[in-house]
CSV table of N, CA and C in Angstrom, one decimal:
chain,number,residue,atom,x,y,z
Q,1,GLY,N,-246.9,53.3,99.1
Q,1,GLY,CA,-247.7,53.4,97.9
Q,1,GLY,C,-249.0,52.5,98.0
Q,2,TRP,N,-249.7,52.4,96.9
Q,2,TRP,CA,-250.9,51.6,96.9
Q,2,TRP,C,-250.7,50.2,97.3
Q,3,GLY,N,-249.6,49.6,96.8
Q,3,GLY,CA,-249.4,48.2,97.1
Q,3,GLY,C,-249.3,47.9,98.6
Q,4,GLY,N,-248.7,48.8,99.3
Q,4,GLY,CA,-248.6,48.6,100.8
Q,4,GLY,C,-250.0,48.7,101.4
Q,5,LEU,N,-250.8,49.5,100.9
Q,5,LEU,CA,-252.2,49.6,101.5
Q,5,LEU,C,-253.0,48.3,101.3
Q,6,LEU,N,-252.6,47.6,100.2
Q,6,LEU,CA,-253.3,46.4,99.9
Q,6,LEU,C,-252.7,45.1,100.5
Q,7,GLY,N,-251.6,45.3,101.2
Q,7,GLY,CA,-250.9,44.2,101.8
Q,7,GLY,C,-250.0,43.5,100.8
Q,8,LEU,N,-249.7,44.2,99.7
Q,8,LEU,CA,-248.8,43.7,98.7
Q,8,LEU,C,-247.4,44.0,99.0
Q,9,SER,N,-246.4,43.1,98.6
Q,9,SER,CA,-245.0,43.3,99.0
Q,9,SER,C,-244.3,44.3,98.0
Q,10,LYS,N,-244.9,44.5,96.9
Q,10,LYS,CA,-244.3,45.4,95.9
Q,10,LYS,C,-245.3,46.5,95.5
Q,11,PRO,N,-244.9,47.6,94.9
Q,11,PRO,CA,-245.8,48.6,94.5
Q,11,PRO,C,-246.8,48.2,93.5
Q,12,LEU,N,-248.0,48.7,93.5
Q,12,LEU,CA,-249.0,48.5,92.5
Q,12,LEU,C,-248.8,49.4,91.3
Q,13,ARG,N,-248.5,48.9,90.1
Q,13,ARG,CA,-248.3,49.8,89.0
Q,13,ARG,C,-249.2,49.3,87.8
Q,14,LEU,N,-249.9,50.3,87.2
Q,14,LEU,CA,-250.7,50.0,86.1
Q,14,LEU,C,-250.0,50.4,84.8
Q,15,LYS,N,-250.2,49.6,83.7
Q,15,LYS,CA,-249.6,50.0,82.4
Q,15,LYS,C,-250.8,50.2,81.5
Q,16,LEU,N,-250.9,51.4,80.9
Q,16,LEU,CA,-252.0,51.7,80.0
Q,16,LEU,C,-251.4,52.0,78.6
Q,17,GLN,N,-252.1,51.5,77.6
Q,17,GLN,CA,-251.8,51.7,76.2
Q,17,GLN,C,-252.0,53.2,75.8
Q,18,ALA,N,-251.0,53.8,75.2
Q,18,ALA,CA,-251.1,55.2,74.8
Q,18,ALA,C,-252.0,55.2,73.5
Q,19,SER,N,-252.7,56.4,73.4
Q,19,SER,CA,-253.5,56.5,72.2
Q,19,SER,C,-253.6,58.0,71.8
Q,20,ASP,N,-253.9,58.3,70.6
Q,20,ASP,CA,-254.0,59.7,70.1
Q,20,ASP,C,-255.4,60.2,70.7
Q,21,GLY,N,-256.4,59.4,70.8
Q,21,GLY,CA,-257.7,59.9,71.2
Q,21,GLY,C,-257.9,60.0,72.7
Q,22,ILE,N,-257.3,59.1,73.4
Q,22,ILE,CA,-257.4,59.1,74.9
Q,22,ILE,C,-255.9,59.3,75.4
Q,23,ASP,N,-255.6,60.5,75.8
Q,23,ASP,CA,-254.3,60.8,76.2
Q,23,ASP,C,-254.1,61.1,77.7
Q,24,ARG,N,-255.1,60.8,78.5
Q,24,ARG,CA,-255.0,61.1,79.9
Q,24,ARG,C,-255.9,60.1,80.7
Q,25,VAL,N,-255.5,60.0,81.9
Q,25,VAL,CA,-256.4,59.3,82.9
Q,25,VAL,C,-257.1,60.4,83.6
Q,26,SER,N,-258.4,60.3,83.7
Q,26,SER,CA,-259.2,61.4,84.3
Q,26,SER,C,-258.9,61.6,85.8
Q,27,GLU,N,-259.0,62.8,86.3
Q,27,GLU,CA,-258.8,63.0,87.7
Q,27,GLU,C,-259.8,62.2,88.5
Q,28,ALA,N,-261.1,62.1,88.0
Q,28,ALA,CA,-262.1,61.3,88.7
Q,28,ALA,C,-261.7,59.8,88.9
Q,29,ALA,N,-261.1,59.3,87.8
Q,29,ALA,CA,-260.6,57.9,87.9
Q,29,ALA,C,-259.5,57.7,88.9
Q,30,VAL,N,-258.6,58.7,89.0
Q,30,VAL,CA,-257.5,58.6,89.9
Q,30,VAL,C,-258.0,58.7,91.4
Q,31,VAL,N,-258.9,59.6,91.6
Q,31,VAL,CA,-259.5,59.8,92.9
Q,31,VAL,C,-260.2,58.5,93.3
Q,32,PHE,N,-261.0,58.0,92.4
Q,32,PHE,CA,-261.7,56.7,92.7
Q,32,PHE,C,-260.7,55.6,93.0
Q,33,GLY,N,-259.7,55.5,92.2
Q,33,GLY,CA,-258.7,54.5,92.5
Q,33,GLY,C,-258.0,54.6,93.9
Q,34,SER,N,-257.8,55.9,94.3
Q,34,SER,CA,-257.2,56.1,95.6
Q,34,SER,C,-258.1,55.6,96.7
Q,35,VAL,N,-259.4,55.9,96.5
Q,35,VAL,CA,-260.4,55.5,97.5
Q,35,VAL,C,-260.6,54.0,97.5
Q,36,ALA,N,-260.6,53.4,96.3
Q,36,ALA,CA,-260.8,51.9,96.2
Q,36,ALA,C,-259.7,51.2,96.9
Q,37,THR,N,-258.5,51.7,96.8
Q,37,THR,CA,-257.4,51.0,97.5
Q,37,THR,C,-257.3,51.2,99.0
Q,38,CYS,N,-258.1,52.1,99.5
Q,38,CYS,CA,-258.1,52.3,100.9
Q,38,CYS,C,-259.2,51.5,101.7
Q,39,VAL,N,-260.1,50.9,101.0
Q,39,VAL,CA,-261.1,50.1,101.6
Q,39,VAL,C,-260.6,48.7,101.8
Q,40,PRO,N,-261.1,47.9,102.7
Q,40,PRO,CA,-260.6,46.5,102.8
Q,40,PRO,C,-260.7,45.7,101.5
Q,41,ALA,N,-259.7,44.9,101.2
Q,41,ALA,CA,-259.6,44.2,100.0
Q,41,ALA,C,-260.9,43.3,99.7
Q,42,VAL,N,-261.5,42.8,100.8
Q,42,VAL,CA,-262.7,42.0,100.7
Q,42,VAL,C,-263.8,42.7,99.9
Q,43,MET,N,-263.8,44.0,100.0
Q,43,MET,CA,-264.8,44.8,99.3
Q,43,MET,C,-264.8,44.5,97.8
Q,44,TRP,N,-263.7,44.3,97.2
Q,44,TRP,CA,-263.6,44.1,95.7
Q,44,TRP,C,-263.4,42.6,95.3
Q,45,ARG,N,-262.9,41.8,96.2
Q,45,ARG,CA,-262.5,40.4,95.8
Q,45,ARG,C,-263.7,39.6,95.4
Q,46,GLY,N,-263.7,39.2,94.1
Q,46,GLY,CA,-264.8,38.5,93.5
Q,46,GLY,C,-266.1,39.2,93.2
Q,47,ARG,N,-266.1,40.5,93.4
Q,47,ARG,CA,-267.3,41.4,93.1
Q,47,ARG,C,-267.4,41.6,91.6
Q,48,SER,N,-268.6,41.5,91.1
Q,48,SER,CA,-268.9,41.7,89.7
Q,48,SER,C,-269.1,43.2,89.5
Q,49,VAL,N,-268.2,43.8,88.6
Q,49,VAL,CA,-268.3,45.3,88.4
Q,49,VAL,C,-268.4,45.5,86.9
Q,50,LEU,N,-269.3,46.5,86.6
Q,50,LEU,CA,-269.5,47.0,85.2
Q,50,LEU,C,-269.0,48.4,85.2
Q,51,GLU,N,-268.0,48.8,84.4
Q,51,GLU,CA,-267.6,50.2,84.3
Q,51,GLU,C,-268.2,50.8,83.1
Q,52,LEU,N,-268.9,51.9,83.2
Q,52,LEU,CA,-269.6,52.6,82.1
Q,52,LEU,C,-268.6,53.6,81.6
Q,53,GLY,N,-268.3,53.6,80.3
Q,53,GLY,CA,-267.4,54.6,79.7
Q,53,GLY,C,-266.1,54.5,80.3
Q,54,CYS,N,-265.4,53.4,80.1
Q,54,CYS,CA,-264.1,53.2,80.8
Q,54,CYS,C,-262.9,54.1,80.3
Q,55,GLY,N,-263.0,54.6,79.1
Q,55,GLY,CA,-262.0,55.4,78.6
Q,55,GLY,C,-260.6,54.7,78.6
Q,56,SER,N,-259.7,55.2,79.4
Q,56,SER,CA,-258.3,54.7,79.4
Q,56,SER,C,-258.3,53.3,80.2
Q,57,ALA,N,-259.3,53.0,80.9
Q,57,ALA,CA,-259.5,51.7,81.6
Q,57,ALA,C,-258.8,51.7,82.9
Q,58,TYR,N,-258.3,52.8,83.4
Q,58,TYR,CA,-257.6,52.9,84.6
Q,58,TYR,C,-258.3,52.3,85.8
Q,59,ALA,N,-259.5,52.8,86.1
Q,59,ALA,CA,-260.3,52.4,87.3
Q,59,ALA,C,-260.7,50.9,87.2
Q,60,GLY,N,-261.1,50.5,86.0
Q,60,GLY,CA,-261.5,49.1,85.9
Q,60,GLY,C,-260.4,48.1,86.1
Q,61,ILE,N,-259.2,48.4,85.5
Q,61,ILE,CA,-258.1,47.5,85.6
Q,61,ILE,C,-257.6,47.5,87.1
Q,62,LEU,N,-257.6,48.7,87.7
Q,62,LEU,CA,-257.2,48.7,89.1
Q,62,LEU,C,-258.1,47.8,89.9
Q,63,LEU,N,-259.4,47.9,89.7
Q,63,LEU,CA,-260.3,47.0,90.4
Q,63,LEU,C,-260.1,45.5,90.2
Q,64,ALA,N,-259.7,45.2,88.9
Q,64,ALA,CA,-259.4,43.8,88.6
Q,64,ALA,C,-258.2,43.4,89.3
Q,65,ILE,N,-257.2,44.2,89.4
Q,65,ILE,CA,-256.0,43.9,90.2
Q,65,ILE,C,-256.3,43.7,91.7
Q,66,LEU,N,-257.3,44.4,92.2
Q,66,LEU,CA,-257.8,44.2,93.6
Q,66,LEU,C,-258.6,43.0,93.7
Q,67,GLY,N,-258.9,42.3,92.6
Q,67,GLY,CA,-259.7,41.0,92.7
Q,67,GLY,C,-261.1,41.1,92.2
Q,68,ALA,N,-261.6,42.2,91.7
Q,68,ALA,CA,-262.9,42.3,91.1
Q,68,ALA,C,-263.0,41.6,89.7
Q,69,GLN,N,-264.1,41.2,89.3
Q,69,GLN,CA,-264.4,40.7,88.0
Q,69,GLN,C,-265.1,41.8,87.2
Q,70,VAL,N,-264.3,42.4,86.4
Q,70,VAL,CA,-264.7,43.7,85.8
Q,70,VAL,C,-265.0,43.6,84.3
Q,71,VAL,N,-266.1,44.1,83.9
Q,71,VAL,CA,-266.4,44.3,82.5
Q,71,VAL,C,-266.3,45.8,82.2
Q,72,LEU,N,-265.3,46.2,81.4
Q,72,LEU,CA,-265.1,47.6,81.0
Q,72,LEU,C,-265.9,47.9,79.7
Q,73,THR,N,-266.7,48.8,79.7
Q,73,THR,CA,-267.5,49.2,78.6
Q,73,THR,C,-267.2,50.5,78.0
Q,74,ASP,N,-267.3,50.7,76.7
Q,74,ASP,CA,-267.1,51.9,76.0
Q,74,ASP,C,-267.4,51.7,74.6
Q,75,GLN,N,-267.2,52.8,73.8
Q,75,GLN,CA,-267.5,52.7,72.4
Q,75,GLN,C,-266.5,51.7,71.7
Q,76,GLN,N,-267.0,51.1,70.6
Q,76,GLN,CA,-266.2,50.1,69.9
Q,76,GLN,C,-264.8,50.6,69.5
Q,77,ARG,N,-264.7,51.9,69.2
Q,77,ARG,CA,-263.4,52.5,68.8
Q,77,ARG,C,-262.3,52.3,69.8
Q,78,LEU,N,-262.7,52.1,71.1
Q,78,LEU,CA,-261.7,52.0,72.2
Q,78,LEU,C,-261.4,50.5,72.5
Q,79,GLU,N,-262.0,49.6,71.8
Q,79,GLU,CA,-261.8,48.2,72.2
Q,79,GLU,C,-260.3,47.8,72.1
Q,80,HIS,N,-259.6,48.1,71.1
Q,80,HIS,CA,-258.2,47.8,71.0
Q,80,HIS,C,-257.3,48.4,72.1
Q,81,LEU,N,-257.6,49.7,72.3
Q,81,LEU,CA,-256.8,50.4,73.4
Q,81,LEU,C,-257.0,49.7,74.7
Q,82,VAL,N,-258.3,49.4,75.1
Q,82,VAL,CA,-258.6,48.9,76.4
Q,82,VAL,C,-258.1,47.4,76.5
Q,83,SER,N,-258.3,46.6,75.4
Q,83,SER,CA,-257.9,45.2,75.4
Q,83,SER,C,-256.4,45.2,75.6
Q,84,THR,N,-255.6,46.1,74.9
Q,84,THR,CA,-254.2,46.1,75.0
Q,84,THR,C,-253.8,46.5,76.5
Q,85,SER,N,-254.5,47.4,77.1
Q,85,SER,CA,-254.2,47.8,78.5
Q,85,SER,C,-254.4,46.6,79.4
Q,86,ILE,N,-255.5,45.9,79.2
Q,86,ILE,CA,-255.8,44.7,80.0
Q,86,ILE,C,-254.7,43.7,79.8
Q,87,ALA,N,-254.2,43.5,78.6
Q,87,ALA,CA,-253.2,42.5,78.4
Q,87,ALA,C,-251.9,42.9,79.1
Q,88,LEU,N,-251.6,44.2,79.0
Q,88,LEU,CA,-250.3,44.7,79.7
Q,88,LEU,C,-250.3,44.5,81.2
Q,89,ASN,N,-251.5,44.5,81.8
Q,89,ASN,CA,-251.7,44.3,83.2
Q,89,ASN,C,-252.0,42.9,83.6
Q,90,ALA,N,-252.2,42.0,82.7
Q,90,ALA,CA,-252.6,40.6,83.0
Q,90,ALA,C,-251.8,39.9,84.1
Q,91,PRO,N,-250.4,40.1,84.1
Q,91,PRO,CA,-249.7,39.4,85.1
Q,91,PRO,C,-250.0,39.9,86.6
Q,92,SER,N,-250.6,41.1,86.7
Q,92,SER,CA,-251.0,41.6,88.0
Q,92,SER,C,-252.4,41.3,88.4
Q,93,ILE,N,-253.2,40.8,87.5
Q,93,ILE,CA,-254.6,40.4,87.7
Q,93,ILE,C,-254.6,38.9,88.1
Q,94,GLN,N,-254.8,38.6,89.4
Q,94,GLN,CA,-254.8,37.3,89.9
Q,94,GLN,C,-256.3,36.9,90.2
Q,95,PRO,N,-256.6,35.6,90.0
Q,95,PRO,CA,-258.0,35.1,90.4
Q,95,PRO,C,-258.3,35.4,91.8
Q,96,PRO,N,-259.5,35.9,92.1
Q,96,PRO,CA,-260.7,35.8,91.2
Q,96,PRO,C,-260.8,37.0,90.3
Q,97,GLY,N,-259.8,37.9,90.3
Q,97,GLY,CA,-259.9,39.1,89.5
Q,97,GLY,C,-259.8,38.8,88.0
Q,98,ARG,N,-260.5,39.6,87.2
Q,98,ARG,CA,-260.4,39.5,85.8
Q,98,ARG,C,-261.0,40.7,85.2
Q,99,ALA,N,-260.6,41.0,83.9
Q,99,ALA,CA,-261.0,42.2,83.2
Q,99,ALA,C,-261.3,41.8,81.7
Q,100,SER,N,-262.4,42.4,81.2
Q,100,SER,CA,-262.7,42.2,79.8
Q,100,SER,C,-263.4,43.4,79.3
Q,101,PHE,N,-263.4,43.6,77.9
Q,101,PHE,CA,-264.0,44.7,77.3
Q,101,PHE,C,-265.3,44.3,76.6
Q,102,CYS,N,-266.3,45.2,76.7
Q,102,CYS,CA,-267.5,45.0,76.0
Q,102,CYS,C,-268.0,46.3,75.4
Q,103,GLU,N,-268.3,46.3,74.1
Q,103,GLU,CA,-268.8,47.5,73.5
Q,103,GLU,C,-270.2,47.9,74.1
Q,104,LEU,N,-270.3,49.2,74.4
Q,104,LEU,CA,-271.6,49.8,74.8
Q,104,LEU,C,-271.7,51.2,74.3
Q,105,ASP,N,-272.6,51.4,73.5
Q,105,ASP,CA,-272.8,52.8,72.9
Q,105,ASP,C,-274.1,53.4,73.5
Q,106,TRP,N,-274.0,54.5,74.2
Q,106,TRP,CA,-275.1,55.2,74.8
Q,106,TRP,C,-276.3,55.4,73.9
Q,107,LYS,N,-276.0,55.7,72.6
Q,107,LYS,CA,-277.1,56.0,71.7
Q,107,LYS,C,-277.9,54.8,71.3
Q,108,CYS,N,-277.5,53.6,71.6
Q,108,CYS,CA,-278.1,52.4,71.2
Q,108,CYS,C,-278.5,51.5,72.4
Q,109,THR,N,-279.0,52.1,73.5
Q,109,THR,CA,-279.2,51.3,74.7
Q,109,THR,C,-280.4,50.3,74.5
Q,110,ARG,N,-281.3,50.6,73.6
Q,110,ARG,CA,-282.4,49.7,73.4
Q,110,ARG,C,-282.0,48.4,72.7
Q,111,SER,N,-280.9,48.5,72.0
Q,111,SER,CA,-280.4,47.3,71.2
Q,111,SER,C,-279.1,46.9,71.8
Q,112,LEU,N,-279.0,46.7,73.1
Q,112,LEU,CA,-277.7,46.3,73.7
Q,112,LEU,C,-277.3,44.9,73.2
Q,113,LEU,N,-276.0,44.8,73.0
Q,113,LEU,CA,-275.4,43.5,72.6
Q,113,LEU,C,-275.7,42.5,73.8
Q,114,PRO,N,-275.9,41.3,73.5
Q,114,PRO,CA,-276.1,40.3,74.6
Q,114,PRO,C,-275.1,40.3,75.7
Q,115,GLN,N,-273.8,40.5,75.3
Q,115,GLN,CA,-272.8,40.5,76.3
Q,115,GLN,C,-272.9,41.7,77.3
Q,116,ALA,N,-273.3,42.8,76.7
Q,116,ALA,CA,-273.5,44.1,77.5
Q,116,ALA,C,-274.7,43.9,78.4
Q,117,ARG,N,-275.7,43.4,77.9
Q,117,ARG,CA,-277.0,43.2,78.7
Q,117,ARG,C,-276.7,42.2,79.8
Q,118,SER,N,-276.0,41.1,79.6
Q,118,SER,CA,-275.7,40.1,80.6
Q,118,SER,C,-274.8,40.8,81.7
Q,119,ALA,N,-273.8,41.5,81.3
Q,119,ALA,CA,-272.9,42.2,82.2
Q,119,ALA,C,-273.6,43.1,83.1
Q,120,LEU,N,-274.5,43.9,82.5
Q,120,LEU,CA,-275.3,44.8,83.3
Q,120,LEU,C,-276.2,44.2,84.3
Q,121,TYR,N,-276.8,43.1,84.0
Q,121,TYR,CA,-277.7,42.4,84.9
Q,121,TYR,C,-276.9,41.7,86.0
Q,122,GLN,N,-275.7,41.2,85.7
Q,122,GLN,CA,-274.9,40.5,86.7
Q,122,GLN,C,-274.1,41.4,87.6
Q,123,ALA,N,-274.0,42.6,87.3
Q,123,ALA,CA,-273.1,43.5,88.1
Q,123,ALA,C,-273.7,43.8,89.4
Q,124,SER,N,-272.8,43.7,90.5
Q,124,SER,CA,-273.2,44.1,91.8
Q,124,SER,C,-272.8,45.5,92.1
Q,125,VAL,N,-271.8,46.0,91.2
Q,125,VAL,CA,-271.4,47.4,91.3
Q,125,VAL,C,-271.3,48.0,89.9
Q,126,VAL,N,-271.9,49.1,89.7
Q,126,VAL,CA,-271.8,49.8,88.4
Q,126,VAL,C,-271.0,51.1,88.6
Q,127,LEU,N,-269.9,51.2,87.9
Q,127,LEU,CA,-269.0,52.3,88.1
Q,127,LEU,C,-269.0,53.3,86.9
Q,128,ALA,N,-269.1,54.5,87.2
Q,128,ALA,CA,-269.1,55.6,86.2
Q,128,ALA,C,-268.2,56.7,86.7
Q,129,ALA,N,-266.9,56.4,86.7
Q,129,ALA,CA,-265.9,57.4,87.3
Q,129,ALA,C,-265.8,58.6,86.4
Q,130,ASP,N,-265.8,58.5,85.1
Q,130,ASP,CA,-265.7,59.6,84.2
Q,130,ASP,C,-266.2,59.1,82.8
Q,131,PRO,N,-267.5,58.9,82.7
Q,131,PRO,CA,-268.0,58.2,81.4
Q,131,PRO,C,-268.1,59.1,80.2
Q,132,VAL,N,-268.0,60.4,80.4
Q,132,VAL,CA,-268.2,61.3,79.2
Q,132,VAL,C,-266.9,62.1,78.9
Q,133,GLU,N,-266.7,62.5,77.7
Q,133,GLU,CA,-265.5,63.3,77.3
Q,133,GLU,C,-265.8,64.7,76.8
Q,134,ASP,N,-267.0,65.0,76.5
Q,134,ASP,CA,-267.4,66.3,76.0
Q,134,ASP,C,-268.9,66.5,76.2
Q,135,GLU,N,-269.4,67.7,75.8
Q,135,GLU,CA,-270.8,68.0,76.0
Q,135,GLU,C,-271.7,67.1,75.2
Q,136,LYS,N,-271.3,66.7,74.0
Q,136,LYS,CA,-272.1,65.8,73.2
Q,136,LYS,C,-272.3,64.4,73.9
Q,137,SER,N,-271.2,63.8,74.4
Q,137,SER,CA,-271.3,62.5,75.0
Q,137,SER,C,-272.0,62.6,76.3
Q,138,GLN,N,-271.9,63.8,77.0
Q,138,GLN,CA,-272.7,64.0,78.2
Q,138,GLN,C,-274.2,64.0,78.0
Q,139,ARG,N,-274.6,64.6,76.9
Q,139,ARG,CA,-276.0,64.6,76.5
Q,139,ARG,C,-276.5,63.2,76.2
Q,140,GLU,N,-275.7,62.4,75.5
Q,140,GLU,CA,-276.0,61.1,75.1
Q,140,GLU,C,-276.1,60.2,76.3
Q,141,PHE,N,-275.1,60.3,77.3
Q,141,PHE,CA,-275.1,59.5,78.5
Q,141,PHE,C,-276.4,59.8,79.3
Q,142,LEU,N,-276.8,61.1,79.4
Q,142,LEU,CA,-277.9,61.4,80.3
Q,142,LEU,C,-279.2,61.2,79.6
Q,143,ALA,N,-279.3,61.0,78.3
Q,143,ALA,CA,-280.5,60.8,77.6
Q,143,ALA,C,-281.2,59.5,78.0
């Protein structure tokens, strides 16, 4: 399993909070996660990552477990879901890895919250594994 690829002695398992609105992990996030676990661990350890449109938070939490310092962004309505998923995985996230949530709404990019602006400027990697959920959010993301 993934744990063996990372040199871990036990399997790597993520726990995600279930929700009525977000009921799946996207195929893109799973494929990204598979690739991320196949590269040397030094690639992610201590790296500052900003995930755009994190949804279920699968990819961002996986990177935090691999040692990245991840800011997961999405709409405010997902804050509880993502924060709960981060808390469920906290025992698996060891320093220098960490994960946090920050609200980021595509429609309001000119008035970014200070935390979102700071995370964007500090990121050495910006991840958008599957930032949109429908045609409307796709138009907003690309605008």
